[in-house]
Tab-separated table of C-alpha atoms in Angstrom:
chain	number	residue	atom	x	y	z
A	1	UNK	CA	0.176	0.239	-0.074
A	2	UNK	CA	1.473	3.360	-1.341
A	3	UNK	CA	0.750	6.510	0.848
A	4	UNK	CA	0.039	9.455	-1.335
A	5	UNK	CA	0.754	12.129	0.918
A	6	UNK	CA	-1.360	15.408	-0.535
A	7	UNK	CA	-1.495	18.745	0.957
A	8	UNK	CA	-4.320	19.728	2.870
A	9	UNK	CA	-4.460	23.193	1.926
A	10	UNK	CA	-4.616	21.760	-1.698
A	11	UNK	CA	-8.067	23.738	-3.258
A	12	UNK	CA	-8.697	22.395	-6.578
A	13	UNK	CA	-9.663	25.454	-8.589
A	14	UNK	CA	-11.937	27.926	-9.689
A	15	UNK	CA	-13.431	28.683	-12.785
A	16	UNK	CA	-14.655	32.253	-12.692
A	17	UNK	CA	-17.969	32.395	-13.662
A	18	UNK	CA	-19.946	35.378	-15.257
A	19	UNK	CA	-21.569	36.524	-12.389
A	20	UNK	CA	-18.175	38.295	-10.965
A	21	UNK	CA	-16.769	38.866	-14.263
A	22	UNK	CA	-15.558	42.577	-13.065
A	23	UNK	CA	-17.992	44.958	-14.595
A	24	UNK	CA	-15.792	46.895	-17.646
A	25	UNK	CA	-17.419	44.997	-19.800
A	26	UNK	CA	-21.309	46.131	-20.699
A	27	UNK	CA	-22.817	42.886	-20.162
A	28	UNK	CA	-20.891	42.509	-16.509
A	29	UNK	CA	-22.175	46.450	-15.699
A	30	UNK	CA	-25.306	45.421	-17.185
A	31	UNK	CA	-25.660	42.399	-14.849
A	32	UNK	CA	-24.024	44.463	-11.513
A	33	UNK	CA	-27.689	47.579	-12.447
A	34	UNK	CA	-25.079	49.860	-12.954
A	35	UNK	CA	-26.001	52.513	-16.737
A	36	UNK	CA	-23.410	51.609	-18.748
A	37	UNK	CA	-21.993	55.275	-19.874
A	38	UNK	CA	-23.132	55.307	-23.844
A	39	UNK	CA	-26.225	55.869	-22.109
A	40	UNK	CA	-25.884	57.761	-18.448
A	41	UNK	CA	-23.601	59.979	-20.286
A	42	UNK	CA	-26.175	61.622	-22.949
A	43	UNK	CA	-28.855	61.379	-20.071
A	44	UNK	CA	-27.103	63.562	-18.068
A	45	UNK	CA	-26.308	66.292	-20.530
A	46	UNK	CA	-30.348	66.349	-20.820
A	47	UNK	CA	-30.219	67.275	-17.764
A	48	UNK	CA	-27.916	69.325	-16.959
A	49	UNK	CA	-29.181	71.413	-20.210
A	50	UNK	CA	-33.054	71.337	-18.117
A	51	UNK	CA	-31.439	72.658	-15.339
A	52	UNK	CA	-29.078	74.943	-16.784
A	53	UNK	CA	-32.545	76.233	-18.134
A	54	UNK	CA	-34.475	76.129	-15.168
A	55	UNK	CA	-31.749	78.458	-13.170
A	56	UNK	CA	-31.637	80.591	-16.159
A	57	UNK	CA	-35.298	81.169	-16.377
A	58	UNK	CA	-35.377	81.457	-12.567
A	59	UNK	CA	-32.391	84.138	-13.235
A	60	UNK	CA	-34.732	86.667	-15.508
A	61	UNK	CA	-37.517	85.686	-13.208
A	62	UNK	CA	-36.114	87.340	-10.002
A	63	UNK	CA	-34.236	89.940	-12.332
A	64	UNK	CA	-37.961	90.813	-14.075
A	65	UNK	CA	-39.353	91.003	-10.168
A	66	UNK	CA	-36.043	92.876	-8.533
A	67	UNK	CA	-36.951	96.008	-11.471
A	68	UNK	CA	-41.215	95.580	-11.436
A	69	UNK	CA	-40.319	95.850	-7.750
A	70	UNK	CA	-38.291	99.729	-7.484
A	71	UNK	CA	-40.805	100.815	-10.130
A	72	UNK	CA	-43.350	100.548	-8.115
A	73	UNK	CA	-41.652	101.671	-5.566
A	74	UNK	CA	-40.101	105.054	-7.855
A	75	UNK	CA	-43.659	105.322	-8.402
A	76	UNK	CA	-45.178	105.514	-5.055
A	77	UNK	CA	-43.052	107.235	-3.987
A	78	UNK	CA	-43.830	109.977	-6.639
A	79	UNK	CA	-48.144	109.601	-6.461
A	80	UNK	CA	-47.607	110.891	-2.604
A	81	UNK	CA	-45.144	114.023	-3.691
A	82	UNK	CA	-48.036	114.578	-5.360
A	83	UNK	CA	-50.593	113.639	-2.846
A	84	UNK	CA	-48.565	116.251	-0.508
A	85	UNK	CA	-47.608	119.432	-3.258
A	86	UNK	CA	-51.433	119.085	-3.635
A	87	UNK	CA	-52.435	120.006	-0.120
A	88	UNK	CA	-49.921	122.738	-0.454
A	89	UNK	CA	-50.904	124.624	-3.656
A	90	UNK	CA	-54.047	126.228	-2.599
A	91	UNK	CA	-52.167	127.338	1.065
A	92	UNK	CA	-49.473	129.089	-1.200
A	93	UNK	CA	-51.731	130.807	-4.237
A	94	UNK	CA	-53.184	132.546	-0.820
A	95	UNK	CA	-49.748	132.880	0.118
A	96	UNK	CA	-49.573	134.816	-3.841
A	97	UNK	CA	-52.145	136.243	-3.772
A	98	UNK	CA	-50.877	137.848	-0.105
A	99	UNK	CA	-47.117	138.827	-1.193
A	100	UNK	CA	-48.562	140.696	-4.509
A	101	UNK	CA	-51.124	143.065	-2.737
A	102	UNK	CA	-50.461	147.093	-2.938
A	103	UNK	CA	-50.097	147.500	0.672
A	104	UNK	CA	-50.909	151.764	0.586
A	105	UNK	CA	-53.623	150.412	-0.409
A	106	UNK	CA	-54.031	147.678	1.774
A	107	UNK	CA	-53.456	148.293	5.938
A	108	UNK	CA	-51.687	146.117	8.421
A	109	UNK	CA	-54.461	144.720	10.536
A	110	UNK	CA	-55.465	142.776	7.145
A	111	UNK	CA	-51.856	141.421	5.390
A	112	UNK	CA	-51.869	140.150	8.727
A	113	UNK	CA	-55.112	137.838	8.966
A	114	UNK	CA	-54.576	136.785	5.737
A	115	UNK	CA	-51.191	135.838	6.792
A	116	UNK	CA	-52.472	133.956	9.872
A	117	UNK	CA	-55.531	132.161	6.736
A	118	UNK	CA	-52.983	130.988	5.515
A	119	UNK	CA	-50.667	129.605	8.235
A	120	UNK	CA	-53.766	127.971	9.479
A	121	UNK	CA	-55.096	125.875	6.064
A	122	UNK	CA	-50.721	124.568	5.581
A	123	UNK	CA	-50.431	123.288	8.987
A	124	UNK	CA	-54.718	121.661	8.491
A	125	UNK	CA	-53.083	120.179	5.419
A	126	UNK	CA	-49.847	119.547	7.185
A	127	UNK	CA	-51.913	117.517	9.589
A	128	UNK	CA	-54.361	115.333	7.465
A	129	UNK	CA	-51.084	114.081	5.550
A	130	UNK	CA	-49.593	112.858	8.891
A	131	UNK	CA	-47.570	115.803	10.112
A	132	UNK	CA	-46.883	116.926	13.727
A	133	UNK	CA	-45.743	119.985	14.752
A	134	UNK	CA	-42.974	119.711	18.073
A	135	UNK	CA	-44.232	122.994	20.012
A	136	UNK	CA	-45.087	122.280	23.211
A	137	UNK	CA	-43.718	124.154	26.459
A	138	UNK	CA	-42.893	122.340	29.718
A	139	UNK	CA	-42.735	118.852	29.301
A	140	UNK	CA	-39.438	116.849	29.650
A	141	UNK	CA	-36.380	117.386	27.745
A	142	UNK	CA	-36.160	114.930	25.164
A	143	UNK	CA	-33.014	114.438	23.445
A	144	UNK	CA	-35.022	112.091	20.550
A	145	UNK	CA	-37.341	115.468	20.317
A	146	UNK	CA	-35.097	118.289	21.496
A	147	UNK	CA	-32.428	120.327	20.638
A	148	UNK	CA	-31.662	122.220	23.456
A	149	UNK	CA	-29.664	126.471	22.608
A	150	UNK	CA	-29.804	127.985	25.353
A	151	UNK	CA	-31.087	127.294	29.290
A	152	UNK	CA	-32.609	129.211	31.980
A	153	UNK	CA	-33.514	128.510	36.069
A	154	UNK	CA	-36.281	126.847	36.752
A	155	UNK	CA	-38.301	128.684	39.030
A	156	UNK	CA	-39.258	125.163	40.533
A	157	UNK	CA	-37.479	122.103	41.122
A	158	UNK	CA	-40.636	120.287	38.977
A	159	UNK	CA	-39.704	122.174	36.854
A	160	UNK	CA	-35.672	121.049	36.226
A	161	UNK	CA	-34.946	119.735	32.677
A	162	UNK	CA	-38.284	120.720	31.272
A	163	UNK	CA	-39.165	122.827	27.937
A	164	UNK	CA	-39.349	126.660	29.005
A	165	UNK	CA	-39.510	127.903	25.085
A	166	UNK	CA	-39.865	126.300	21.911
A	167	UNK	CA	-37.566	128.499	19.816
A	168	UNK	CA	-38.262	127.189	16.458
A	169	UNK	CA	-40.840	124.591	15.790
A	170	UNK	CA	-39.728	120.466	15.265
A	171	UNK	CA	-41.856	118.489	13.595
A	172	UNK	CA	-42.573	114.723	13.126
A	173	UNK	CA	-43.838	112.502	9.981
A	174	UNK	CA	-45.749	110.076	11.776
A	175	UNK	CA	-42.782	107.718	13.569
A	176	UNK	CA	-39.974	109.408	11.766
A	177	UNK	CA	-38.813	113.144	12.882
A	178	UNK	CA	-38.280	115.818	10.658
A	179	UNK	CA	-36.349	118.389	12.239
A	180	UNK	CA	-36.026	118.460	16.135
A	181	UNK	CA	-36.842	121.517	18.026
A	182	UNK	CA	-34.879	124.039	19.124
A	183	UNK	CA	-35.930	124.474	22.701
A	184	UNK	CA	-34.526	126.444	26.026
A	185	UNK	CA	-34.574	123.929	28.804
A	186	UNK	CA	-35.193	124.938	31.677
A	187	UNK	CA	-32.758	124.013	35.225
A	188	UNK	CA	-33.693	123.750	38.749
A	189	UNK	CA	-30.496	124.848	41.039
A	190	UNK	CA	-31.808	124.785	44.375
A	191	UNK	CA	-32.286	127.759	46.423
A	192	UNK	CA	-29.633	129.335	45.753
A	193	UNK	CA	-28.395	129.033	42.568
A	194	UNK	CA	-32.269	130.369	41.724
A	195	UNK	CA	-31.628	133.722	43.758
A	196	UNK	CA	-28.288	133.980	41.897
A	197	UNK	CA	-30.165	132.818	38.425
A	198	UNK	CA	-32.666	135.428	38.437
A	199	UNK	CA	-30.052	138.405	39.858
């Protein structure tokens, strides 16, 4: 009896089958679920063209929207200015009439009354447009509304840092300050400061 020694680790050679073939061939790629390059490239080019077209349309729509919004804002601003001017032209016409009267033929009281009438008309129209005068005396000094021009001694401690006189009225449009009121501010320096301020 002859003993033939077979190596334990020796295995029969395996033949590669089609399912384990590398995916470099088209049949192997299709079997593995990967799309062949000849089909993928045109599909991706079509998708890219569609996305590029969509992007260009969106950019054009945004540009049109931006131009339209800018134009509408300009038109709205122009209409608002025209509305305010329409309110003021009547008062300006009245003022022009009084500016051209003959002073020799008209007494001072008539001219004064006419100018007073024009001022009231202008104020009424500005109030209707939302403009409010800032000209109150005795209120607390507010640096957001008032510009302190001078100071004066207060006669009472409760008047400290209050508006004693309005030298030039201020104006607000809604919550926006157009011009601060130029005011005199009262300050309390105690009894001694009040006496020295008066003397």
